[in-house]
Coordinates of C-alpha atoms in Angstrom, one line a residue:
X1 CA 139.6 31.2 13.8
X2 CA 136.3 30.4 15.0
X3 CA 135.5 28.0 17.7
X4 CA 133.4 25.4 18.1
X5 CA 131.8 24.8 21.5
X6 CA 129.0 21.9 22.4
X7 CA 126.6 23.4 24.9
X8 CA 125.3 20.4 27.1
X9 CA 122.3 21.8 29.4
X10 CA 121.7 19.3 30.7
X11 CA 118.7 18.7 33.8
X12 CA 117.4 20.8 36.7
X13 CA 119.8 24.0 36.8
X14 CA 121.7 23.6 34.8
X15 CA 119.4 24.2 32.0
X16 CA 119.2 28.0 33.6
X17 CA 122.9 28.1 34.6
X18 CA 124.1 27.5 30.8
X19 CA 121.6 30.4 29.7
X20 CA 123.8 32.5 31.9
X21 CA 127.1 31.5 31.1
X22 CA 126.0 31.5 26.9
X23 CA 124.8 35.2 27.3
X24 CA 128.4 36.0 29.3
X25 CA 130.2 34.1 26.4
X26 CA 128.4 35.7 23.5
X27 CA 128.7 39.1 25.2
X28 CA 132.2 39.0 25.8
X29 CA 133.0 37.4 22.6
X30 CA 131.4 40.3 20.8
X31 CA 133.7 42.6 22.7
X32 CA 137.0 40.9 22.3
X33 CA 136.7 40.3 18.3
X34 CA 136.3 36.2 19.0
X35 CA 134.3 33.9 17.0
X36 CA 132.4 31.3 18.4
X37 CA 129.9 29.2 17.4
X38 CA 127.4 26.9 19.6
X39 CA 126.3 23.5 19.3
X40 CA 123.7 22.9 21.7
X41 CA 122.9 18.9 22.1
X42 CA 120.7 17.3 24.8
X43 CA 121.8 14.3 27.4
X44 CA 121.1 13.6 30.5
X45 CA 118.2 12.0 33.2
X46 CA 115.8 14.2 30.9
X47 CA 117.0 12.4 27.7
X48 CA 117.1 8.9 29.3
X49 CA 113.7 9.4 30.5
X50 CA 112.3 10.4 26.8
X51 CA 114.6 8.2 24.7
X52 CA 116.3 5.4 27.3
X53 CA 119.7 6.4 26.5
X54 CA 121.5 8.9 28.4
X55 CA 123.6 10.0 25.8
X56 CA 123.0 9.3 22.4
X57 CA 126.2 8.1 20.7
X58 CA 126.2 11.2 17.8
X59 CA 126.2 13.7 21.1
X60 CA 129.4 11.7 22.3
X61 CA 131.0 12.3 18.6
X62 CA 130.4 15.9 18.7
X63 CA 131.6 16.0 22.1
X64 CA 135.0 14.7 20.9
X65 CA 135.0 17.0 17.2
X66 CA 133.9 20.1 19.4
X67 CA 136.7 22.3 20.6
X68 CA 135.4 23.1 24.1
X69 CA 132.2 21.6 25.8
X70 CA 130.2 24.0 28.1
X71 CA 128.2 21.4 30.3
X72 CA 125.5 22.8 32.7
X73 CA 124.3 19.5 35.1
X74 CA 123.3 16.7 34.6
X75 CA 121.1 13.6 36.9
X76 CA 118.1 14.0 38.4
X77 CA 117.4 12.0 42.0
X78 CA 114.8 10.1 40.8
X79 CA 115.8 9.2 37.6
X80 CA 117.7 5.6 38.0
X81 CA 119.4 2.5 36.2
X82 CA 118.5 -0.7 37.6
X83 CA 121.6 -0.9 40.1
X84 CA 120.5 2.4 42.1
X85 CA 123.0 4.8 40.6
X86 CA 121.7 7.8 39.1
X87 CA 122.3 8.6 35.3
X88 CA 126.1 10.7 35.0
X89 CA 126.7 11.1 31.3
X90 CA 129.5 13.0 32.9
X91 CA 131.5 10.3 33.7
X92 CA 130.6 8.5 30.4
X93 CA 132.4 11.8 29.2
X94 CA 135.3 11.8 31.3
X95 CA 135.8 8.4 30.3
X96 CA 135.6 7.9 26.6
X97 CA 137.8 11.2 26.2
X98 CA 140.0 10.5 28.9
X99 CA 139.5 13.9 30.7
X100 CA 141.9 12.7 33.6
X101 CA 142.0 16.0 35.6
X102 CA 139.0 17.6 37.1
X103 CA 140.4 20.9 38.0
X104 CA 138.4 22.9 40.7
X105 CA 139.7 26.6 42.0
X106 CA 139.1 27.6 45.2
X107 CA 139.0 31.1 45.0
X108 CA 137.9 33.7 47.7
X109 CA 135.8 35.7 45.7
X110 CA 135.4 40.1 45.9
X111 CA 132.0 40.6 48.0
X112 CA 131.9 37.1 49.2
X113 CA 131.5 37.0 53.8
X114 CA 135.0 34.5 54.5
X115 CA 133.0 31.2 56.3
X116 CA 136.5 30.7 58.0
X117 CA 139.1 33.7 59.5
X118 CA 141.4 33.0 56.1
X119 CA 141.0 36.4 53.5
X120 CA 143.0 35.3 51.0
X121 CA 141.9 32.0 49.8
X122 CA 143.1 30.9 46.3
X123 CA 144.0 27.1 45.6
X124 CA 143.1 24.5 43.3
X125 CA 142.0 21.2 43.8
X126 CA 143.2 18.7 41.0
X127 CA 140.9 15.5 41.0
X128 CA 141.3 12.2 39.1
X129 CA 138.2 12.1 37.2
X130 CA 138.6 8.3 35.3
X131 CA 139.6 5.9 37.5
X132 CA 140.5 5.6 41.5
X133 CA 137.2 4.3 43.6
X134 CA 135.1 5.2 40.4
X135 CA 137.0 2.4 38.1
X136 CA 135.0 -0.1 39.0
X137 CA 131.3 1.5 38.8
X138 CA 130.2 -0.7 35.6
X139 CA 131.7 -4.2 37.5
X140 CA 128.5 -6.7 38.1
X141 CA 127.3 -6.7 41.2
X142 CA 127.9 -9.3 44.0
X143 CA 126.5 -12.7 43.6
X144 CA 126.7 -12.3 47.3
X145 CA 123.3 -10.6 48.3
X146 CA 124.9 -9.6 52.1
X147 CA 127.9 -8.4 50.4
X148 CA 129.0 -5.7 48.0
X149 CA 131.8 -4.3 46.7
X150 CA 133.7 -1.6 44.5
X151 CA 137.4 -1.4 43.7
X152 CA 140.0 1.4 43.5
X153 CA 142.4 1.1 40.6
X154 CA 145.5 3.1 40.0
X155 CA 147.3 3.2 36.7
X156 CA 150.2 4.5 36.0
X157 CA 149.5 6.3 32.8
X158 CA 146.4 8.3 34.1
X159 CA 148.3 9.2 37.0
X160 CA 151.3 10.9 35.2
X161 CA 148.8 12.9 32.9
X162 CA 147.1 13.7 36.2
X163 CA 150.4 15.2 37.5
X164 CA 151.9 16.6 34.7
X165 CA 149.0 18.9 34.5
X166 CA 148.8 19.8 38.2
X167 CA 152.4 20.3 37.5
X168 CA 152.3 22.3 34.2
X169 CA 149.3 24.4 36.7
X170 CA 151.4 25.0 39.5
X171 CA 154.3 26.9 36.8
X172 CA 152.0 28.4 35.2
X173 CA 150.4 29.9 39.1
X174 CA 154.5 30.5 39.7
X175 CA 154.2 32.7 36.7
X176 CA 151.2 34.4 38.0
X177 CA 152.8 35.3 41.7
X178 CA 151.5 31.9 43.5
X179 CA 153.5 29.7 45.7
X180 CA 153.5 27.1 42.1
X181 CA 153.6 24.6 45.6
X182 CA 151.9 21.2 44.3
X183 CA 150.2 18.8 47.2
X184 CA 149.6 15.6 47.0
X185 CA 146.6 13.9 48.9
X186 CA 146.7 10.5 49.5
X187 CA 146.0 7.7 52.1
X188 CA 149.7 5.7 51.0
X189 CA 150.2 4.4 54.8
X190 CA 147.2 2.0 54.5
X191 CA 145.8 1.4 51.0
X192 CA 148.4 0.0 48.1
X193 CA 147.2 1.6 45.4
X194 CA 147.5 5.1 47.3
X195 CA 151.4 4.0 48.1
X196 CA 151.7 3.5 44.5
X197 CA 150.2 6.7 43.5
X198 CA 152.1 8.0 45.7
X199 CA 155.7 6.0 44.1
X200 CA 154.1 8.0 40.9
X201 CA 153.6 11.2 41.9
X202 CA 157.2 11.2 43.2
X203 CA 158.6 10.1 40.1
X204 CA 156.9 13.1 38.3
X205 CA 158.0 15.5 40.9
X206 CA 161.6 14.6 39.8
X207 CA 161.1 15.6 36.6
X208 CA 160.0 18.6 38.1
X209 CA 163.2 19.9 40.4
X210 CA 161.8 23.8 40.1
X211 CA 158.5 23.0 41.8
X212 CA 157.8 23.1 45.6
X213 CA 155.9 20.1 46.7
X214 CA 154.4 17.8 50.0
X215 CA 152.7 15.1 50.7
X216 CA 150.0 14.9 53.1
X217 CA 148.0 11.9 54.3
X218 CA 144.1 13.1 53.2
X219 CA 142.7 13.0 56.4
X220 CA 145.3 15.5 57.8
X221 CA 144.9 17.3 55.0
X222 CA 141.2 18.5 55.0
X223 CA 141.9 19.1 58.6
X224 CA 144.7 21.5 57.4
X225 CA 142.8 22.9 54.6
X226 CA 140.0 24.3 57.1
X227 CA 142.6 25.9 59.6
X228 CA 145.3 26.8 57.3
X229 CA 144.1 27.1 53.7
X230 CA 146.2 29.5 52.2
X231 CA 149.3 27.3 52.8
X232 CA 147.9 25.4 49.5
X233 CA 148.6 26.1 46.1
X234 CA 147.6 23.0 44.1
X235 CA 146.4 20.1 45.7
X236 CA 146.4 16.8 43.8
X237 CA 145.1 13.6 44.4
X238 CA 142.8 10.3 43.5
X239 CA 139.1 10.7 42.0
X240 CA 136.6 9.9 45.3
X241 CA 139.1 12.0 47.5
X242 CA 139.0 14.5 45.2
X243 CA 135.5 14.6 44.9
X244 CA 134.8 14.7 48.4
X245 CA 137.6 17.6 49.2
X246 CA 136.9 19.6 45.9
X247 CA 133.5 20.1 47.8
X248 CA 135.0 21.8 51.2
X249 CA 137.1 23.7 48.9
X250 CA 134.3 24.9 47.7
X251 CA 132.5 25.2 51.1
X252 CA 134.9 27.2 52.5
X253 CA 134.5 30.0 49.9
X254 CA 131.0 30.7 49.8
X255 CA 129.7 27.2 48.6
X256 CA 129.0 25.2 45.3
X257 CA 127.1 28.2 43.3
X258 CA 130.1 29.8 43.3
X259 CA 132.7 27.0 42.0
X260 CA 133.8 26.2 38.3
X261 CA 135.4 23.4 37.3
X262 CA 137.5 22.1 34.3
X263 CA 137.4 18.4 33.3
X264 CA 141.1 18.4 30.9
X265 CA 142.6 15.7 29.5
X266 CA 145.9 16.2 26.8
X267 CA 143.4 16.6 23.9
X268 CA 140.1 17.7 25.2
X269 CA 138.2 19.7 27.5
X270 CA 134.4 20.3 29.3
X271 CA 133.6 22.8 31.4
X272 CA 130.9 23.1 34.4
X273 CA 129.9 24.2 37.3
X274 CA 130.9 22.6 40.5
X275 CA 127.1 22.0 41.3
X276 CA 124.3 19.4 40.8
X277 CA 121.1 20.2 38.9
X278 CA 119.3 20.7 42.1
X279 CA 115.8 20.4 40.8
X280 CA 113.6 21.6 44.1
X281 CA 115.1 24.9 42.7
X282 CA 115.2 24.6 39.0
X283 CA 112.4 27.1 36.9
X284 CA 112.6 29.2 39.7
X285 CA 115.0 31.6 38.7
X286 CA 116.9 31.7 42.0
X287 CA 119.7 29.6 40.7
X288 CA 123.7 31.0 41.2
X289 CA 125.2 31.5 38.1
X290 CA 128.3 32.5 39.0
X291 CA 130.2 29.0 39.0
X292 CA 128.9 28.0 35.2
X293 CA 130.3 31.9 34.5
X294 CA 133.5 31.3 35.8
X295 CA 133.8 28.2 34.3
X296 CA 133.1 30.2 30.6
X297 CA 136.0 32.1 31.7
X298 CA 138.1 28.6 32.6
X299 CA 137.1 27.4 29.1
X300 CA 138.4 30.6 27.3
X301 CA 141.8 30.4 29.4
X302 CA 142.2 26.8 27.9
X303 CA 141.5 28.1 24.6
X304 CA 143.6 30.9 25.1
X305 CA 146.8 28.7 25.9
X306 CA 146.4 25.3 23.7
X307 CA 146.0 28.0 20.8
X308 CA 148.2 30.7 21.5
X309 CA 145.3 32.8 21.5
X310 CA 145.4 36.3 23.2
X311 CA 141.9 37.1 22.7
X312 CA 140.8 34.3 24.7
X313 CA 143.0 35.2 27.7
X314 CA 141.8 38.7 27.4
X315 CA 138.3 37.3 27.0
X316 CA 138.5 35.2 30.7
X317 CA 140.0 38.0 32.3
X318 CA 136.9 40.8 31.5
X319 CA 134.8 38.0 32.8
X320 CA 136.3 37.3 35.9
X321 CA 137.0 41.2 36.5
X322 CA 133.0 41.5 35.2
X323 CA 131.8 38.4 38.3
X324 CA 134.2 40.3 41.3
X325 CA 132.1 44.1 39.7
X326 CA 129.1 42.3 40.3
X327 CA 129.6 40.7 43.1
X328 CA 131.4 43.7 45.1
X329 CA 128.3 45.6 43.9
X330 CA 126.1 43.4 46.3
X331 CA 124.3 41.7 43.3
X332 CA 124.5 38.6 44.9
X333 CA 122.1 34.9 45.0
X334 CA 120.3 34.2 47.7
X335 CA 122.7 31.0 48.5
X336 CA 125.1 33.8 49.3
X337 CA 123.3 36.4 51.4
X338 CA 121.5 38.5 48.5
X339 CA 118.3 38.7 47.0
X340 CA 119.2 38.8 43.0
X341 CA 117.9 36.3 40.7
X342 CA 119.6 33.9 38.3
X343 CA 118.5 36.8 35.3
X344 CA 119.7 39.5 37.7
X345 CA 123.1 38.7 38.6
X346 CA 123.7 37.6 34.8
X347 CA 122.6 41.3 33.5
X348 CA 124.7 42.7 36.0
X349 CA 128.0 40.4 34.8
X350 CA 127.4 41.2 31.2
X351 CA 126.8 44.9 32.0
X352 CA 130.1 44.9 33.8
X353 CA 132.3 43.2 30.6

């Protein structure tokens, strides 16, 4: 079968980024047999600025038709709504489709200098993407003008999708040789809706008698995550935690260039890198493209398993044996001690494949 994948650019970066990770995919696509075909669509602070609308309702629909969206990054600092906030079709996304997980490896990479004394670094963060802290970011604002506010909400719905797939990961990293060890972050000793989460999560956890898991209050846990991290497996937990902690994850193995990400819900799927679009460096060819490659190779493993496809597992693996080549080989960013460019460590990936 041939796939169809909805290429999203995006602003700043990412427009650069998504050139890289489309060469890797066509390359290694034409070496494992697979067909797939690209849509390529245009949202964002660009597309708001031209048109006013950040996302054009006939992007969204292809979004949800597409098998797989590759999404580069999107939001540009000073492009703004009224309120302040900048423009996140992202979230728009994550919403309408219900992509509940946001699903962020930490990963130790070959070649990469260790920022902390750990080696062998290899976790993944699991962060609610739909609701938590960011439920309430299209409430008014206060009538109040001293006074503002924003809510956390907590379903219970969203957060047993959220944990049967941090739970259907950790098997699947059993499977693999990991610990299959799932942690949950939360703040239940003060906050409500964390102690409910928290009532949820445990509930799940019963259902799942063969997996390993702990608890830990988030504060503790980031403190534990720099000292200790290879006691983590997968780490679980609401969507402003997560995004804060899915960012030290990163930190501590080399930094955001280097990070993919997953955004999975039970039907659909789009995949990015961990990154913003930074535009002080966009045009300039300096970019890492490492993160938006490894997240090709996080879409092709979804692929791969919702439909039983081999050559999509095969196809993720030559690219993450084709980034640690590279990478080993000192072709490395200048956000990560090298001098390559953006066009430079891309050849070198898709020469490795």
């Amino acid at each position: 079968m041939a796939y169809d994948v909805v290429v999203l650019p995006g602003d700043g970066i990412g427009i650069e980024v998504t050139d890289s990770g489309v060469a890797v995919l066509r390359a290694v696509a034409a070496a494992v047999g697979l067909e797939v075909d690209l849509e390529f669509l245009d949202a964002g602070a660009g597309a708001y600025q031209r048109t006013g609308v950040a996302i054009a309702e006939p992007v969204m629909a292809a979004v949800g038709r597409a098998d797989a969206v590759l999404f580069g990054a999107m939001g540009l600092p000073d492009v703004r709504r009224e309120d302040g906030t900048e423009i996140t079709p992202q979230l728009d996304i994550r919403e309408r489709y219900d992509l509940v997980a946001g699903v962020r490896p930490s990963t130790l990479l070959p070649g990469i200098d260790p920022v902390l004394y750990a080696r062998d670094i290899d976790f993944v963060v699991v962060r609610e993407s739909t609701e938590g802290l960011f439920a309430g970011r299209r409430d008014p604002r206060s009538a109040d003008p001293d006074v503002e506010h924003d809510r956390m909400t907590i379903t219970r719905a969203t957060s047993e999708t959220l944990f049967d797939i941090a739970f259907s990961l950790a098997a699947a990293r059993r499977e693999a040789g990991h610990a299959g060890r799932v942690t949950l972050f939360d703040k239940a000793n003060v906050l409500k809706s964390q102690a409910f989460l928290r009532t949820v999560f445990d509930e799940v956890a019963a259902r799942h008698p063969d997996v390993e898991t702990e608890r830990v209050y988030v504060d503790a846990g980031v403190m534990m995550m720099v000292r200790e991290p290879e006691r983590f497996d997968v780490v679980v937990m609401e969507n402003m935690f997560g995004d804060i902690v899915s960012d030290l994850a990163a930190g501590i193995t080399g930094g955001l260039g280097l990070a993919p990400s997953g955004d999975i819900g039970r039907d659909h799927a789009v995949f990015q890198p961990c990154h913003g679009s930074a535009p002080d460096i966009a045009g300039l060819d300096v970019a890492n493209p490492v993160g938006m490659i490894l997240s090709v190779a996080m879409m092709l493993d979804w692929l791969g398993d919702r439909h039983d496809d081999g050559r999509c597992l095969k196809a993720a693996a030559r690219v993450r044996a084709a980034v640690g080549a590279a990478l080993s080989a000192g072709v490395r960013t200048r956000d990560i001690g090298g001098t390559a460019s953006t066009s430079e460590v891309t050849a070198a990936v898709v020469a490795a494949l």
